[in-house]
CSV table of C-alpha atoms in Angstrom, one decimal:
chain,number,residue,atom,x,y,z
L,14,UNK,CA,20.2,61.6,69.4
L,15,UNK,CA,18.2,61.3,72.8
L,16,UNK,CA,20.0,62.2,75.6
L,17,UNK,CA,19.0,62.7,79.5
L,18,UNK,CA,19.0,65.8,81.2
L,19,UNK,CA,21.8,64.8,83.9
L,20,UNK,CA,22.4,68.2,86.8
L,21,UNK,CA,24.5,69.4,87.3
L,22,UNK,CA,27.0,69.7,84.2
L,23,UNK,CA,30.0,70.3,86.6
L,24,UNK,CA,31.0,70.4,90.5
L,25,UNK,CA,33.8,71.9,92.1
L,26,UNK,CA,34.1,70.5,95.8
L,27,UNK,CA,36.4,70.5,98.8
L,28,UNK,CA,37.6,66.8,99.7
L,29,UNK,CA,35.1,65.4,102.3
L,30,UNK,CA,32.0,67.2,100.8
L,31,UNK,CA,28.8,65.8,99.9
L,32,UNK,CA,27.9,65.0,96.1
L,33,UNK,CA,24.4,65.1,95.0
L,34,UNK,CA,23.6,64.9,91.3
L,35,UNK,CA,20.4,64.0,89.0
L,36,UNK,CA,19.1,62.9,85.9
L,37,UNK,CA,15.5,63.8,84.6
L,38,UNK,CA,13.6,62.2,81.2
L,39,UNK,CA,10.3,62.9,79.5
L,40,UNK,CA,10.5,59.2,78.8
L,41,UNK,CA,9.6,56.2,81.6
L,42,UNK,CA,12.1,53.8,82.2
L,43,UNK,CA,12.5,50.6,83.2
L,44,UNK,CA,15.7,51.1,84.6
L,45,UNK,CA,18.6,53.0,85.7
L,46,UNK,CA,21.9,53.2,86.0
L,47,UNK,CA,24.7,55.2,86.9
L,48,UNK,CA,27.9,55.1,85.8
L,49,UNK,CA,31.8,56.6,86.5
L,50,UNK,CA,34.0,57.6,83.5
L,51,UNK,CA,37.5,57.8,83.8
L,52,UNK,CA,39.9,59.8,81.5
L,53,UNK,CA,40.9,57.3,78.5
L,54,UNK,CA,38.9,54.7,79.8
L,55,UNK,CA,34.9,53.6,79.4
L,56,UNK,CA,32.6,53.6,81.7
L,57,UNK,CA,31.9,51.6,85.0
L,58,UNK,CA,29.3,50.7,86.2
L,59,UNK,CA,28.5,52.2,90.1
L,60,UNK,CA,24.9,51.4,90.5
L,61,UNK,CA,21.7,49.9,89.1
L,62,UNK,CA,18.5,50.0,89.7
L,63,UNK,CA,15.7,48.2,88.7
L,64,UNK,CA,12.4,49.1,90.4
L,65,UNK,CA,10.6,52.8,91.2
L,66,UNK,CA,11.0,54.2,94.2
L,67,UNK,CA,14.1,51.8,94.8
L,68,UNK,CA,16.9,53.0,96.9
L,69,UNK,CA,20.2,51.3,96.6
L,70,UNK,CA,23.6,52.1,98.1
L,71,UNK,CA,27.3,51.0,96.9
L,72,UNK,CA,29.5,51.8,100.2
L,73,UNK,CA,29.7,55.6,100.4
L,74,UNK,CA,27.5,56.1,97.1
L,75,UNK,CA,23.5,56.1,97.0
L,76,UNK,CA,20.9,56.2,94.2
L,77,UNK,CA,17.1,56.0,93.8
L,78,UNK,CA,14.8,55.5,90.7
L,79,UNK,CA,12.4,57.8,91.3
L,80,UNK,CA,8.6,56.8,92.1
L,81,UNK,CA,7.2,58.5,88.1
L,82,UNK,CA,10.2,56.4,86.3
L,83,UNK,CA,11.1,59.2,85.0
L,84,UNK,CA,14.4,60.4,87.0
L,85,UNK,CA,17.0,59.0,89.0
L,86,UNK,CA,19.5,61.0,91.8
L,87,UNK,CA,22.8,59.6,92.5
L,88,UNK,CA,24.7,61.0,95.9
L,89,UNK,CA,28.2,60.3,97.1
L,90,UNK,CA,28.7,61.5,100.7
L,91,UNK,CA,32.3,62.3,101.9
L,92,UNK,CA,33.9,62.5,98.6
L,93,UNK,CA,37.6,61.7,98.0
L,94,UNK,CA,40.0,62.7,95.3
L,95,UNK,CA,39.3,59.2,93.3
L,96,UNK,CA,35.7,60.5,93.2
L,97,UNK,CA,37.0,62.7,90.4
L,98,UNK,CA,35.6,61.9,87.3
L,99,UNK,CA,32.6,62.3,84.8
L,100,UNK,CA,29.4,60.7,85.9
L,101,UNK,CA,26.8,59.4,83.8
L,102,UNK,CA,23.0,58.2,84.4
L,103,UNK,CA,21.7,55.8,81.7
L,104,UNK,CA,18.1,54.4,80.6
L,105,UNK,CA,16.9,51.5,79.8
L,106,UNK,CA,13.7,50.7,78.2
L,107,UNK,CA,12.1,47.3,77.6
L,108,UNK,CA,11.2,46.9,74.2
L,109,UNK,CA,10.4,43.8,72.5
L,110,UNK,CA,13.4,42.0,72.0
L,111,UNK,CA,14.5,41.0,75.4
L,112,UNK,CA,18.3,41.5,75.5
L,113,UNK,CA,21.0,44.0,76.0
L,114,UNK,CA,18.8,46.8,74.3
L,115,UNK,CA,19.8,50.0,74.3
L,116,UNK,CA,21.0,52.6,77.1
L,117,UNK,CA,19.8,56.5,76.8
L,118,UNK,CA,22.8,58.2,78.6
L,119,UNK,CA,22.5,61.9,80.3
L,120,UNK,CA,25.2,64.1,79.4
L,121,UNK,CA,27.7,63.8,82.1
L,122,UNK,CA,28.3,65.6,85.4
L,123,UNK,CA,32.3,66.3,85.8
L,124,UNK,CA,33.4,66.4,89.4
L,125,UNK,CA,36.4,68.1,90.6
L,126,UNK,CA,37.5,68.3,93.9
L,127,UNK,CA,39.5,71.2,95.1
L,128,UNK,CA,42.5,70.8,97.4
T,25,UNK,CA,39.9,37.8,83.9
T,26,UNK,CA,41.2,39.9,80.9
T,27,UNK,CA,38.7,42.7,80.3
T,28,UNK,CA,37.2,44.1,76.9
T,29,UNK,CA,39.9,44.8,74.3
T,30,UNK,CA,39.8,47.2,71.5
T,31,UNK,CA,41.8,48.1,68.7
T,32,UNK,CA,43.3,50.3,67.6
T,33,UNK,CA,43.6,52.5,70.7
T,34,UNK,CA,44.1,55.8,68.1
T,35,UNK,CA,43.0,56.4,65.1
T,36,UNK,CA,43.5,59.3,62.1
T,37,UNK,CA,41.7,59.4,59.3
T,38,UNK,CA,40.8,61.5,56.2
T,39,UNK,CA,37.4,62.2,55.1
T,40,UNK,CA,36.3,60.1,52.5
T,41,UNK,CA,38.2,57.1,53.8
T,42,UNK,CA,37.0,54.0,55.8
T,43,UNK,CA,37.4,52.3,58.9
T,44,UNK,CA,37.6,49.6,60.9
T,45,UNK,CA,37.4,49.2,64.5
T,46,UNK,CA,38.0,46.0,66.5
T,47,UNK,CA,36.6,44.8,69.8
T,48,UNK,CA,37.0,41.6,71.8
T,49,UNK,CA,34.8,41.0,74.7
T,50,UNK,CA,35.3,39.4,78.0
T,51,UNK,CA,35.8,35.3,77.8
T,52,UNK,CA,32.3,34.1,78.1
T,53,UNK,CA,30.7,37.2,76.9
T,54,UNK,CA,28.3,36.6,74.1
T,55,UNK,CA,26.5,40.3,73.8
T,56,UNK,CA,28.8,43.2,72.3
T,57,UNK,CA,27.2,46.6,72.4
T,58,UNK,CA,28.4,49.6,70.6
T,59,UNK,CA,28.9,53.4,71.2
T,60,UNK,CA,30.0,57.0,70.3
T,61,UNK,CA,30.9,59.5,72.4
T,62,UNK,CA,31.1,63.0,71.8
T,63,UNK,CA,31.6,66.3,73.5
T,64,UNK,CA,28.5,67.3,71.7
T,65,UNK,CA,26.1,64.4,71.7
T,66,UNK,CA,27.3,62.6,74.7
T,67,UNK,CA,27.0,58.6,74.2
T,68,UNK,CA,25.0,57.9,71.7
T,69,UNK,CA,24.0,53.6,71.4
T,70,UNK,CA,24.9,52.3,67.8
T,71,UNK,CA,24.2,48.6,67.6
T,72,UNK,CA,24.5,45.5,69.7
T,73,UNK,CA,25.3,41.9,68.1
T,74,UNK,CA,24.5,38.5,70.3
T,75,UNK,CA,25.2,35.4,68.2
T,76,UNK,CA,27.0,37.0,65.4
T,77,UNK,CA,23.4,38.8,64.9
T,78,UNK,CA,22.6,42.1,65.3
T,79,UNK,CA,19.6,42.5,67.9
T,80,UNK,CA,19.3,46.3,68.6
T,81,UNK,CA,20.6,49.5,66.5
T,82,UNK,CA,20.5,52.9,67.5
T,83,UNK,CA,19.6,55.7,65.1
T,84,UNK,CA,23.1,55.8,63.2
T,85,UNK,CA,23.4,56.3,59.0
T,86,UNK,CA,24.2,52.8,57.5
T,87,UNK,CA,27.9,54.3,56.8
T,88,UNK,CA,28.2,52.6,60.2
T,89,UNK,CA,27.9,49.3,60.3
T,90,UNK,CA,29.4,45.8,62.3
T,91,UNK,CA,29.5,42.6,62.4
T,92,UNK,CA,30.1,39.7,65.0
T,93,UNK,CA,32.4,36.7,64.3
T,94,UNK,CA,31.4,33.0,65.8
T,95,UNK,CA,33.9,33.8,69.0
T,96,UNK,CA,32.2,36.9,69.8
T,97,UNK,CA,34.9,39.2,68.7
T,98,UNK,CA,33.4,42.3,66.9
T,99,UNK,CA,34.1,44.6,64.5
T,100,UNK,CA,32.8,48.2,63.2
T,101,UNK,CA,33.0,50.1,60.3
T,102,UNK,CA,32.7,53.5,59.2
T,103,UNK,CA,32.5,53.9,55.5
T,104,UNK,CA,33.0,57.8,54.1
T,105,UNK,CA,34.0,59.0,56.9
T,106,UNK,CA,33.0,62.5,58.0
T,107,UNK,CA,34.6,65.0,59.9
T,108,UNK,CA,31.7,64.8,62.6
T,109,UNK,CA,33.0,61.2,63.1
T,110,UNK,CA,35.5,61.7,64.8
T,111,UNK,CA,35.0,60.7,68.9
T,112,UNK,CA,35.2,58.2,70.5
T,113,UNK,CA,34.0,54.6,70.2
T,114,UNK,CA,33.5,52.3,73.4
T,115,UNK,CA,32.5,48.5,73.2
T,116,UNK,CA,30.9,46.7,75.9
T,117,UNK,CA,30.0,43.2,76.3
T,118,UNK,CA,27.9,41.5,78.6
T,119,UNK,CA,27.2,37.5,78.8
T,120,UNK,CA,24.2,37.4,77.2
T,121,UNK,CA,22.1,40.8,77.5
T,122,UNK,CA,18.4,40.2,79.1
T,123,UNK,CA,19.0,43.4,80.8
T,124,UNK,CA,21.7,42.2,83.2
T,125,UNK,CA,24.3,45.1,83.3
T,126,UNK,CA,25.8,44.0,86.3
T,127,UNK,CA,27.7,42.1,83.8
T,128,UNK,CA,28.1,44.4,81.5
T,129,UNK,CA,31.6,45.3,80.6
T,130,UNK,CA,32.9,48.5,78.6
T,131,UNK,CA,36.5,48.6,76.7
T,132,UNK,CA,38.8,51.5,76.7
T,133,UNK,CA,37.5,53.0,73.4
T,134,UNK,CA,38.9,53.9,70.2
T,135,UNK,CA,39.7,57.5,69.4
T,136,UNK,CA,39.0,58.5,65.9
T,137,UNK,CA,40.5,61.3,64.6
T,138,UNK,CA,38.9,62.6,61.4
T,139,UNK,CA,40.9,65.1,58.9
C-alpha cells in the first residue's frame, strides 16, 4: 500500500534537544496531520493542519503544510523523556464522498532520547 | 468519557482459520475507521463504516471485511487467515467524519498473531 516518505526513520537525542522531522508525497493533499504512537497503544493526534503554507503550534510542538501540498515538517523544541515515541504524518485527500475518508500514513520516525 | 474499546486485546491464530475483531467507539461517535499496522507496511486504511454503511475502503482482499451495528459498535473479520496477517489492528471513531479529526479517536488495537 501507499505510504509517505516520513525523515527521519529514527533519532537518538539528549533531553532538551531540538526535534525536527518531515514527511514528503508525490501526491497533493488536502491535509495533514501528525500524530504520536505510544507502545501498545494507537495513535494520538498532535497536530492538524488544513491549509498550505499553514503554520500551527501545540505548546512546545510546531508543524506546517507546506506551500506545494505535498509535504509537511513537524518540530518539537526542548524535548523531554515523554517525547519518546513513534511519530507519524498522515494524508488526507478529498475525494467524493465527503466523510472520514481515508489517511495515507508515513512510516514512522522513532525518537529516543538519551540520558 | 470512556475512550474507543477493542477486543480482544490478543489474538493467536492458525492459518486457514477466521477471525473476528470487535470495536466500540466513543459515546456519540457515529464514524468507525479501520487499520493495520505492520512493521513492514506501516498503517495501511481498511475501511470506514458511518451508519452501519461502509463509506470508504482501502485496497484490502475481500478476506477482510466488517460490518457496523445500529449503536455504532463494529466489527471485522479476517477469513483464511494468512501468515502476513498477523499485526496489528487499530479502530478509530470520530462523530461523524466530514474530515474533522480533531475528533477523531483511535483504540488500543488488536494484536493478531498468525501461526
Amino acid at each position: 500500500g501507499q505510504q509517505l516518505n516520513q525523515s527521519p526513520q529514527s533519532m537518538f537525542i539528549q533531553e532538551g534537544e531540538d526535534v525536527s522531522m518531515n514527511c514528503t508525497s508525490s501526491s497533493i493533499f488536502n491535509t495533514w496531520l501528525w500524530y504520536k504512537q505510544d507502545p501498545g497503544e494507537g495513535p494520538v493526534l498532535l497536530i492538524a493542519l488544513y491549509k498550505a503554507g499553514e503554520l500551527t503550534s501545540n505548546g512546545r510542538l510546531t508543524a506546517q503544510f507546506g506551500i506545494t501540498r505535498k509535504d509537511s515538517f513537524l518540530n518539537i523544541s526542548a524535548s523531554i523523556p515523554s517525547d519518546v515515541g513513534i511519530y507519524f504524518c498522515a494524508g488526507h485527500q478529498r475525494g467524493p464522498n465527503f466523510g472520514n475518508e481515508k489517511l495515507t500514513f508515513g512510516t514512522g520516525t522513532r525518537l529516543t532520547i538519551i540520558p | 468519557k470512556a475512550g474507543v474499546t477493542q477486543t480482544p486485546r490478543y489474538l493467536i491464530k492458525t492459518r486457514g482459520q477466521q477471525v473476528t475483531l470487535s470495536c466500540s467507539p466513543i459515546s456519540g461517535h457515529r464514524s468507525v475507521s479501520w487499520y493495520q499496522q505492520t512493521p513492514g507496511q506501516g498503517l495501511q486504511f481498511l475501511f470506514e463504516y458511518f451508519s452501519e454503511t461502509q463509506r470508504n475502503k482501502g485496497n484490502f482482499p475481500g478476506r477482510f471485511s466488517g460490518r457496523q451495528f445500529s449503536n455504532s459498535r463494529s466489527e471485522m473479520n479476517v477469513s483464511t487467515l494468512e501468515l502476513g496477517d498477523s499485526a496489528l489492528y487499530l479502530c478509530a471513531s470520530s462523530l461523524a467524519g466530514a474530515g474533522g479529526y480533531e475528533t477523531q479517536y483511535f483504540g488500543p488495537g488488536t494484536r493478531l498473531l498468525v501461526l
